[in-house]
Amino acid sequence: MVAMAQSALSGERLREVDGFLTEAWADLARHDERLRGLSVAVRFDRGVAHLDGAVADPSELRLVRDLVGRLAGVLGVWCRVSVAGRAPVVVDLGCGATKQWPGNLGLDIYPAPGVNAVADLSGSLPLADDSVDVFFAVHILEHLIDFLPLVDECHRVLRPGGVLHVMSPWWRHVNAVADPTHVRLLDVQTVKGICGQRPPGTPRWYPLHVGCDGASIFADLTPLPPDAPPPPKSHLARFFD
């Protein structure tokens, strides 16, 4: 179950957490034989783990993701890792002039430096099925009256094993209401609803990681095929009430 902070963590506290996580991961990497020979670098920034490098098989990336995500204090696991020699296709939704990583494909409703394609994120995405490895939806969902169509579109476009990274203001923090263009309030439990409380036949998601730092919520979601079993309750209990 996620420990919900009553106030946002300070910058100093987050830097200290990053130092702890760096040491914890280095210790784990030294002692876990499964990580030997994997060319994946892990960096922590304000509780978010950034993975870079290359692996030969998707299962190796999933292993690193899972192990990093189990460290106490990790809020999200953001990956830019090549698999079997292919660099990931990464899309920034609503990027404006700033992308999460240089080289990402940027989509926004307004033209701006860094926007590669103008698109209404409340409608269909101009992207083919199974064509994207990573979506960033950073401070986007709270601007949409109904964000579920966008989430469903991400499900359609993501390749198997792809990830949707969500970051939005936590409903109890002032940032959630200070911006008059915010029309939705979100909580960790909102992510639970996305993953498990949709009508039958709608796209289904598996939560890889979900967290909250007292100011923002974070979620890493991967699409489930229609015939896949639901996430086990023991896994969901890590994140949701």
Coordinates of N, CA, C and O in Angstrom, one line a residue, residues 57-208:
D57 N 17.0 -8.7 -24.5 CA 15.6 -9.3 -24.5 C 14.7 -8.5 -23.6 O 15.2 -7.9 -22.5
P58 N 13.4 -8.4 -23.9 CA 12.5 -7.6 -23.1 C 12.4 -8.1 -21.7 O 12.2 -7.3 -20.7
S59 N 12.6 -9.4 -21.4 CA 12.6 -9.9 -20.1 C 13.7 -9.3 -19.2 O 13.5 -9.1 -18.0
E60 N 14.8 -9.0 -19.8 CA 15.9 -8.3 -19.0 C 15.5 -6.9 -18.6 O 15.8 -6.5 -17.4
L61 N 14.8 -6.2 -19.4 CA 14.4 -4.9 -19.1 C 13.3 -4.9 -18.0 O 13.3 -4.2 -17.0
R62 N 12.4 -5.9 -18.1 CA 11.4 -6.1 -17.1 C 12.0 -6.4 -15.7 O 11.5 -5.9 -14.7
L63 N 13.0 -7.2 -15.7 CA 13.7 -7.6 -14.5 C 14.2 -6.3 -13.8 O 14.0 -6.1 -12.6
V64 N 15.0 -5.5 -14.6 CA 15.6 -4.3 -14.0 C 14.5 -3.4 -13.5 O 14.6 -2.8 -12.4
R65 N 13.4 -3.2 -14.3 CA 12.3 -2.3 -13.9 C 11.7 -2.8 -12.5 O 11.5 -2.0 -11.6
D66 N 11.4 -4.1 -12.5 CA 10.8 -4.7 -11.3 C 11.7 -4.5 -10.1 O 11.2 -4.1 -9.0
L67 N 13.0 -4.8 -10.2 CA 13.9 -4.7 -9.0 C 14.0 -3.2 -8.6 O 14.0 -2.9 -7.4
V68 N 14.2 -2.3 -9.5 CA 14.3 -0.9 -9.1 C 13.0 -0.4 -8.5 O 13.0 0.3 -7.5
G69 N 11.9 -0.8 -9.0 CA 10.6 -0.4 -8.5 C 10.3 -0.9 -7.1 O 9.5 -0.3 -6.4
R70 N 11.0 -1.9 -6.6 CA 10.8 -2.5 -5.3 C 11.5 -1.7 -4.2 O 11.3 -1.9 -3.0
L71 N 12.4 -0.8 -4.6 CA 13.2 0.0 -3.6 C 12.3 1.0 -3.0 O 11.6 1.7 -3.6
A72 N 12.3 1.1 -1.6 CA 11.5 2.0 -0.9 C 11.9 3.4 -1.3 O 13.1 3.8 -1.2
G73 N 10.9 4.3 -1.7 CA 11.2 5.6 -2.0 C 11.1 5.9 -3.5 O 11.1 7.1 -3.9
V74 N 11.1 4.9 -4.3 CA 11.0 5.0 -5.8 C 9.5 5.4 -6.1 O 8.6 4.7 -5.7
L75 N 9.4 6.5 -6.9 CA 8.0 7.0 -7.2 C 7.6 6.5 -8.6 O 6.4 6.4 -8.9
G76 N 8.6 6.3 -9.5 CA 8.3 5.9 -10.9 C 9.6 5.4 -11.5 O 10.7 5.7 -11.0
V77 N 9.5 4.6 -12.6 CA 10.6 4.1 -13.3 C 10.5 4.4 -14.7 O 9.6 3.9 -15.4
W78 N 11.3 5.4 -15.2 CA 11.2 5.9 -16.6 C 12.3 5.3 -17.4 O 13.5 5.4 -17.0
C79 N 12.0 4.7 -18.5 CA 13.0 3.9 -19.2 C 13.3 4.4 -20.6 O 12.3 4.8 -21.3
R80 N 14.5 4.5 -21.0 CA 15.0 4.8 -22.3 C 16.0 3.7 -22.7 O 17.2 4.0 -22.7
V81 N 15.6 2.5 -22.8 CA 16.5 1.4 -23.0 C 16.3 0.7 -24.3 O 15.1 0.4 -24.7
S82 N 17.3 0.5 -25.1 CA 17.2 -0.3 -26.4 C 17.0 -1.7 -26.1 O 17.7 -2.3 -25.2
V83 N 16.2 -2.4 -26.9 CA 15.9 -3.8 -26.7 C 16.3 -4.5 -28.0 O 15.7 -4.2 -29.1
A84 N 17.2 -5.5 -28.0 CA 17.5 -6.3 -29.1 C 18.0 -5.4 -30.3 O 17.7 -5.6 -31.5
G85 N 18.7 -4.3 -29.9 CA 19.3 -3.4 -30.9 C 18.4 -2.3 -31.4 O 18.8 -1.5 -32.3
R86 N 17.1 -2.3 -31.0 CA 16.2 -1.3 -31.4 C 15.9 -0.2 -30.3 O 15.6 -0.6 -29.2
A87 N 16.2 1.0 -30.7 CA 15.9 2.1 -29.8 C 14.4 2.3 -29.6 O 13.7 2.1 -30.5
P88 N 14.0 2.6 -28.4 CA 12.6 2.8 -28.1 C 12.0 4.0 -28.8 O 12.7 5.0 -29.0
V89 N 10.8 3.9 -29.3 CA 10.0 5.0 -29.8 C 9.3 5.7 -28.6 O 8.4 5.1 -28.0
V90 N 9.6 6.9 -28.3 CA 9.1 7.6 -27.1 C 8.3 8.9 -27.6 O 8.8 9.7 -28.4
V91 N 7.1 9.0 -27.0 CA 6.2 10.1 -27.4 C 5.9 10.9 -26.2 O 5.5 10.4 -25.1
D92 N 6.1 12.2 -26.3 CA 5.7 13.2 -25.2 C 4.4 13.8 -25.6 O 4.2 14.4 -26.6
L93 N 3.4 13.5 -24.7 CA 2.0 14.1 -25.0 C 1.9 15.4 -24.3 O 2.2 15.6 -23.1
G94 N 1.5 16.4 -25.1 CA 1.3 17.8 -24.5 C 2.6 18.4 -24.1 O 2.7 19.0 -23.0
C95 N 3.7 18.2 -24.9 CA 5.0 18.5 -24.4 C 5.3 20.0 -24.4 O 6.2 20.5 -23.7
G96 N 4.5 20.8 -25.2 CA 4.9 22.2 -25.3 C 6.3 22.3 -25.9 O 6.7 21.6 -26.8
A97 N 7.1 23.3 -25.3 CA 8.4 23.5 -25.7 C 9.4 22.6 -25.0 O 10.6 22.7 -25.3
T98 N 9.0 21.8 -24.1 CA 9.9 21.0 -23.2 C 9.6 19.5 -23.3 O 8.4 19.2 -22.9
K99 N 10.5 18.7 -23.7 CA 10.3 17.3 -23.7 C 11.0 16.6 -22.5 O 12.0 17.2 -22.0
Q100 N 10.5 15.5 -22.1 CA 11.2 14.8 -21.0 C 12.6 14.3 -21.4 O 13.5 14.4 -20.6
W101 N 12.8 13.9 -22.7 CA 14.1 13.5 -23.2 C 14.2 14.1 -24.6 O 13.3 14.1 -25.4
P102 N 15.4 14.7 -24.9 CA 15.6 15.1 -26.3 C 15.5 13.9 -27.2 O 15.9 12.8 -26.9
G103 N 14.9 14.2 -28.4 CA 14.7 13.2 -29.4 C 13.3 12.5 -29.3 O 13.0 11.7 -30.2
N104 N 12.6 12.8 -28.2 CA 11.2 12.2 -28.2 C 10.4 12.9 -29.3 O 10.6 14.0 -29.7
L105 N 9.3 12.2 -29.7 CA 8.3 12.7 -30.6 C 7.3 13.5 -29.8 O 6.7 13.0 -28.8
G106 N 7.2 14.8 -30.1 CA 6.3 15.7 -29.3 C 5.0 15.9 -29.9 O 4.9 16.3 -31.1
L107 N 3.9 15.7 -29.2 CA 2.5 16.0 -29.7 C 1.9 17.0 -28.8 O 2.0 16.9 -27.5
D108 N 1.3 18.0 -29.4 CA 0.6 19.0 -28.6 C -0.5 19.7 -29.4 O -0.5 19.6 -30.6
I109 N -1.5 20.2 -28.7 CA -2.6 20.9 -29.4 C -2.2 22.2 -30.1 O -2.8 22.7 -31.0
Y110 N -1.1 22.8 -29.5 CA -0.6 24.1 -30.0 C 0.8 23.9 -30.6 O 1.7 23.1 -30.1
P111 N 1.1 24.5 -31.8 CA 2.5 24.5 -32.3 C 3.5 25.2 -31.4 O 3.1 26.2 -30.8
A112 N 4.7 24.7 -31.2 CA 5.7 25.3 -30.4 C 7.0 24.6 -30.8 O 7.0 23.5 -31.4
P113 N 8.1 25.2 -30.5 CA 9.4 24.6 -30.7 C 9.4 23.2 -29.9 O 9.1 23.2 -28.8
G114 N 9.8 22.2 -30.6 CA 9.8 20.8 -30.0 C 8.5 20.0 -30.3 O 8.5 18.8 -30.1
V115 N 7.5 20.7 -30.8 CA 6.3 19.9 -31.1 C 6.4 19.4 -32.6 O 6.5 20.2 -33.5
N116 N 6.4 18.1 -32.7 CA 6.6 17.5 -34.0 C 5.3 17.3 -34.8 O 5.3 17.3 -36.0
A117 N 4.2 17.2 -34.0 CA 2.9 17.1 -34.7 C 1.8 17.7 -33.8 O 1.8 17.6 -32.6
V118 N 0.9 18.5 -34.4 CA -0.2 19.1 -33.7 C -1.3 18.2 -33.6 O -1.7 17.6 -34.7
A119 N -1.8 17.9 -32.4 CA -2.9 16.9 -32.3 C -3.7 17.3 -31.1 O -3.2 17.8 -30.1
D120 N -5.0 17.0 -31.2 CA -6.0 17.2 -30.1 C -6.0 16.0 -29.3 O -6.4 14.9 -29.7
L121 N -5.4 16.1 -28.1 CA -5.2 14.9 -27.2 C -6.5 14.4 -26.6 O -6.5 13.3 -26.1
S122 N -7.6 15.1 -26.8 CA -8.9 14.6 -26.4 C -9.5 13.7 -27.5 O -10.6 13.1 -27.2
G123 N -8.9 13.6 -28.7 CA -9.4 12.8 -29.7 C -8.5 11.7 -30.1 O -7.7 11.2 -29.2
S124 N -8.5 11.2 -31.3 CA -7.7 10.1 -31.8 C -6.2 10.6 -32.0 O -6.0 11.7 -32.5
L125 N -5.3 9.8 -31.6 CA -3.9 10.1 -31.8 C -3.5 9.8 -33.2 O -3.8 8.7 -33.7
P126 N -2.7 10.6 -33.9 CA -2.3 10.3 -35.2 C -1.1 9.4 -35.3 O -0.1 9.6 -35.9
L127 N -1.3 8.2 -34.7 CA -0.2 7.2 -34.6 C -0.8 5.8 -34.8 O -2.0 5.5 -34.5
A128 N 0.0 5.0 -35.5 CA -0.5 3.6 -35.8 C -0.6 2.7 -34.6 O 0.1 2.9 -33.6
D129 N -1.4 1.7 -34.7 CA -1.4 0.6 -33.7 C 0.0 0.0 -33.5 O 0.7 -0.2 -34.4
D130 N 0.3 -0.3 -32.2 CA 1.5 -1.0 -31.8 C 2.7 -0.3 -32.4 O 3.6 -1.0 -32.9
S131 N 2.8 1.0 -32.3 CA 3.9 1.7 -32.9 C 4.8 2.5 -31.9 O 5.9 3.0 -32.3
V132 N 4.5 2.5 -30.6 CA 5.2 3.3 -29.6 C 5.6 2.4 -28.5 O 4.8 1.5 -28.1
D133 N 6.8 2.7 -27.9 CA 7.2 1.9 -26.8 C 7.0 2.6 -25.5 O 6.7 2.0 -24.4
V134 N 7.0 4.0 -25.5 CA 6.9 4.7 -24.2 C 6.1 6.0 -24.5 O 6.3 6.7 -25.5
F135 N 5.0 6.2 -23.7 CA 4.3 7.5 -23.7 C 4.6 8.2 -22.4 O 4.6 7.6 -21.3
F136 N 4.8 9.5 -22.5 CA 4.9 10.4 -21.3 C 3.6 11.3 -21.3 O 3.3 12.0 -22.3
A137 N 2.8 11.2 -20.2 CA 1.7 12.1 -20.0 C 2.0 12.8 -18.7 O 1.4 12.5 -17.6
V138 N 2.8 13.8 -18.8 CA 3.3 14.6 -17.6 C 2.5 15.9 -17.6 O 2.6 16.7 -18.4
H139 N 1.7 16.0 -16.5 CA 0.9 17.2 -16.3 C 0.0 17.4 -17.5 O -0.1 18.5 -18.0
I140 N -0.7 16.3 -17.9 CA -1.6 16.4 -19.0 C -3.0 16.0 -18.6 O -4.0 16.7 -18.9
L141 N -3.2 14.9 -17.9 CA -4.5 14.3 -17.6 C -5.4 15.3 -16.9 O -6.6 15.4 -17.1
E142 N -4.8 16.1 -16.0 CA -5.6 17.0 -15.2 C -6.2 18.2 -16.0 O -7.1 18.9 -15.6
H143 N -5.8 18.3 -17.3 CA -6.3 19.4 -18.2 C -7.4 18.9 -19.0 O -8.0 19.7 -19.8
L144 N -7.8 17.6 -19.0 CA -8.8 17.0 -19.8 C -10.0 16.7 -19.0 O -9.9 15.9 -18.0
I145 N -11.2 17.1 -19.4 CA -12.4 16.8 -18.7 C -12.6 15.3 -18.7 O -13.0 14.8 -17.6
D146 N -12.4 14.7 -19.8 CA -12.5 13.2 -19.8 C -11.2 12.7 -20.4 O -10.9 12.8 -21.6
F147 N -10.3 12.2 -19.6 CA -9.0 11.7 -20.0 C -9.0 10.2 -20.4 O -8.0 9.7 -21.0
L148 N -10.1 9.5 -20.2 CA -10.1 8.1 -20.5 C -9.9 7.8 -22.0 O -9.2 6.8 -22.4
P149 N -10.5 8.6 -22.9 CA -10.2 8.4 -24.3 C -8.8 8.5 -24.7 O -8.3 7.7 -25.5
L150 N -8.0 9.4 -24.1 CA -6.6 9.5 -24.3 C -5.9 8.2 -23.8 O -5.0 7.7 -24.4
V151 N -6.2 7.8 -22.6 CA -5.6 6.6 -22.0 C -5.9 5.4 -22.9 O -5.0 4.6 -23.2
D152 N -7.1 5.3 -23.4 CA -7.5 4.2 -24.3 C -6.7 4.3 -25.6 O -6.2 3.2 -26.2
E153 N -6.4 5.5 -26.1 CA -5.6 5.6 -27.3 C -4.2 5.2 -27.1 O -3.6 4.6 -28.0
C154 N -3.7 5.5 -25.9 CA -2.3 5.1 -25.6 C -2.2 3.6 -25.6 O -1.3 3.0 -26.0
H155 N -3.3 2.9 -25.1 CA -3.3 1.5 -25.0 C -3.3 0.9 -26.5 O -2.6 -0.1 -26.7
R156 N -4.0 1.5 -27.4 CA -4.0 1.1 -28.8 C -2.7 1.2 -29.4 O -2.2 0.3 -30.2
V157 N -2.0 2.3 -29.2 CA -0.8 2.6 -29.9 C 0.5 1.9 -29.3 O 1.4 1.7 -30.0
L158 N 0.4 1.6 -28.0 CA 1.6 1.0 -27.4 C 1.8 -0.4 -27.9 O 0.9 -1.2 -28.1
R159 N 3.1 -0.7 -28.1 CA 3.5 -2.1 -28.4 C 3.3 -3.0 -27.1 O 3.3 -2.4 -26.0
P160 N 3.2 -4.3 -27.3 CA 3.2 -5.1 -26.1 C 4.4 -4.9 -25.2 O 5.6 -4.8 -25.8
G161 N 4.2 -4.7 -24.0 CA 5.3 -4.4 -23.1 C 5.7 -2.9 -23.0 O 6.5 -2.5 -22.2
G162 N 5.0 -2.1 -23.8 CA 5.2 -0.7 -23.7 C 4.7 -0.1 -22.4 O 4.0 -0.7 -21.6
V163 N 5.0 1.2 -22.2 CA 4.7 1.8 -20.9 C 4.1 3.2 -21.1 O 4.7 4.0 -21.9
L164 N 3.1 3.5 -20.3 CA 2.5 4.9 -20.2 C 3.0 5.4 -18.9 O 2.6 4.9 -17.8
H165 N 3.7 6.5 -18.9 CA 4.2 7.2 -17.7 C 3.2 8.4 -17.4 O 3.1 9.3 -18.3
V166 N 2.6 8.4 -16.3 CA 1.7 9.4 -15.9 C 2.3 10.2 -14.7 O 2.8 9.6 -13.8
M167 N 2.2 11.5 -14.8 CA 2.5 12.4 -13.6 C 1.5 13.5 -13.6 O 1.3 14.2 -14.6
S168 N 0.8 13.7 -12.5 CA -0.2 14.7 -12.3 C -0.2 15.2 -10.9 O 0.2 14.5 -10.0
P169 N -0.7 16.5 -10.7 CA -0.8 17.0 -9.3 C -1.7 16.1 -8.4 O -2.8 15.6 -8.9
W170 N -1.3 15.9 -7.2 CA -2.1 15.2 -6.3 C -3.2 16.1 -5.8 O -3.0 17.3 -5.6
W171 N -4.4 15.5 -5.7 CA -5.6 16.3 -5.4 C -5.5 17.2 -4.1 O -6.2 18.2 -4.0
R172 N -4.7 16.7 -3.1 CA -4.7 17.4 -1.9 C -3.6 18.5 -1.8 O -3.5 19.2 -0.9
H173 N -2.8 18.7 -2.9 CA -1.8 19.7 -3.0 C -2.3 20.9 -3.7 O -3.1 20.8 -4.6
V174 N -1.8 22.1 -3.3 CA -2.3 23.3 -3.9 C -2.1 23.4 -5.4 O -2.9 24.1 -6.1
N175 N -1.1 22.7 -5.9 CA -0.9 22.8 -7.3 C -2.0 22.2 -8.1 O -2.2 22.6 -9.3
A176 N -2.8 21.4 -7.5 CA -3.9 20.7 -8.2 C -5.0 21.8 -8.5 O -5.8 21.6 -9.5
V177 N -5.1 22.8 -7.7 CA -6.2 23.8 -7.9 C -5.7 25.2 -8.2 O -6.5 26.1 -8.5
A178 N -4.4 25.4 -8.1 CA -3.9 26.7 -8.4 C -3.9 27.1 -9.9 O -4.0 28.3 -10.2
D179 N -3.9 26.1 -10.8 CA -4.0 26.4 -12.2 C -5.4 26.3 -12.6 O -6.0 25.2 -12.6
P180 N -6.0 27.4 -13.1 CA -7.4 27.4 -13.5 C -7.7 26.5 -14.7 O -8.9 26.3 -15.0
T181 N -6.7 26.1 -15.4 CA -6.9 25.2 -16.6 C -7.0 23.7 -16.1 O -7.3 22.9 -17.0
H182 N -6.8 23.4 -14.9 CA -6.9 22.1 -14.3 C -8.4 21.8 -14.1 O -9.1 22.6 -13.4
V183 N -8.9 20.8 -14.8 CA -10.4 20.5 -14.7 C -10.6 19.1 -14.0 O -11.8 18.7 -13.8
R184 N -9.6 18.4 -13.7 CA -9.7 17.1 -13.0 C -8.8 17.0 -11.8 O -7.6 17.5 -11.9
L185 N -9.2 16.4 -10.7 CA -8.4 16.1 -9.6 C -8.0 14.6 -9.6 O -8.9 13.8 -9.8
L186 N -6.8 14.3 -9.3 CA -6.4 12.9 -9.4 C -5.7 12.4 -8.1 O -5.1 13.2 -7.3
D187 N -5.8 11.1 -7.9 CA -5.2 10.5 -6.7 C -4.7 9.1 -7.1 O -4.9 8.6 -8.2
V188 N -3.9 8.5 -6.3 CA -3.4 7.1 -6.5 C -4.6 6.2 -6.8 O -4.5 5.3 -7.7
Q189 N -5.7 6.4 -6.1 CA -6.9 5.6 -6.3 C -7.5 5.8 -7.7 O -8.2 4.9 -8.2
T190 N -7.3 6.9 -8.3 CA -7.7 7.1 -9.7 C -7.1 6.1 -10.6 O -7.7 5.6 -11.5
V191 N -5.8 5.9 -10.3 CA -5.0 4.9 -11.2 C -5.6 3.5 -10.9 O -5.7 2.7 -11.9
K192 N -6.0 3.2 -9.7 CA -6.7 1.9 -9.4 C -7.9 1.8 -10.3 O -8.2 0.7 -10.8
G193 N -8.7 2.9 -10.4 CA -9.9 2.9 -11.2 C -9.6 2.6 -12.7 O -10.3 1.9 -13.4
I194 N -8.5 3.3 -13.2 CA -8.1 3.1 -14.6 C -7.8 1.6 -14.8 O -8.1 1.0 -15.9
C195 N -7.1 1.0 -13.9 CA -6.6 -0.4 -14.0 C -7.7 -1.5 -13.8 O -7.7 -2.5 -14.4
G196 N -8.7 -1.2 -12.9 CA -9.6 -2.3 -12.5 C -11.0 -2.0 -12.4 O -11.8 -2.9 -12.0
Q197 N -11.5 -0.8 -12.7 CA -12.9 -0.4 -12.5 C -13.5 0.1 -13.8 O -14.5 0.9 -13.7
R198 N -13.0 -0.3 -15.0 CA -13.6 0.1 -16.2 C -14.6 -1.0 -16.7 O -14.5 -2.2 -16.2
P199 N -15.5 -0.6 -17.5 CA -16.5 -1.6 -18.0 C -15.9 -2.8 -18.8 O -14.8 -2.6 -19.4
P200 N -16.5 -3.9 -18.8 CA -15.9 -5.1 -19.6 C -15.8 -4.7 -21.1 O -16.6 -4.0 -21.6
G201 N -14.7 -5.1 -21.6 CA -14.4 -4.8 -23.0 C -13.6 -3.6 -23.3 O -13.1 -3.4 -24.4
T202 N -13.4 -2.7 -22.3 CA -12.5 -1.6 -22.4 C -11.1 -2.0 -22.2 O -10.8 -3.0 -21.6
P203 N -10.1 -1.2 -22.7 CA -8.7 -1.6 -22.6 C -8.3 -1.7 -21.1 O -8.7 -0.9 -20.3
R204 N -7.5 -2.7 -20.9 CA -7.0 -3.0 -19.5 C -5.6 -2.7 -19.3 O -4.8 -2.9 -20.2
W205 N -5.2 -2.4 -18.1 CA -3.8 -2.0 -17.8 C -3.3 -2.7 -16.6 O -4.0 -3.1 -15.7
Y206 N -2.0 -2.9 -16.6 CA -1.3 -3.5 -15.5 C -0.4 -2.4 -14.9 O 0.4 -1.9 -15.6
P207 N -0.6 -2.1 -13.6 CA 0.3 -1.1 -13.0 C 1.6 -1.6 -12.6 O 1.8 -2.5 -11.7
L208 N 2.7 -1.2 -13.3 CA 4.0 -1.5 -13.0 C 4.5 -0.9 -11.7 O 5.2 -1.5 -10.9

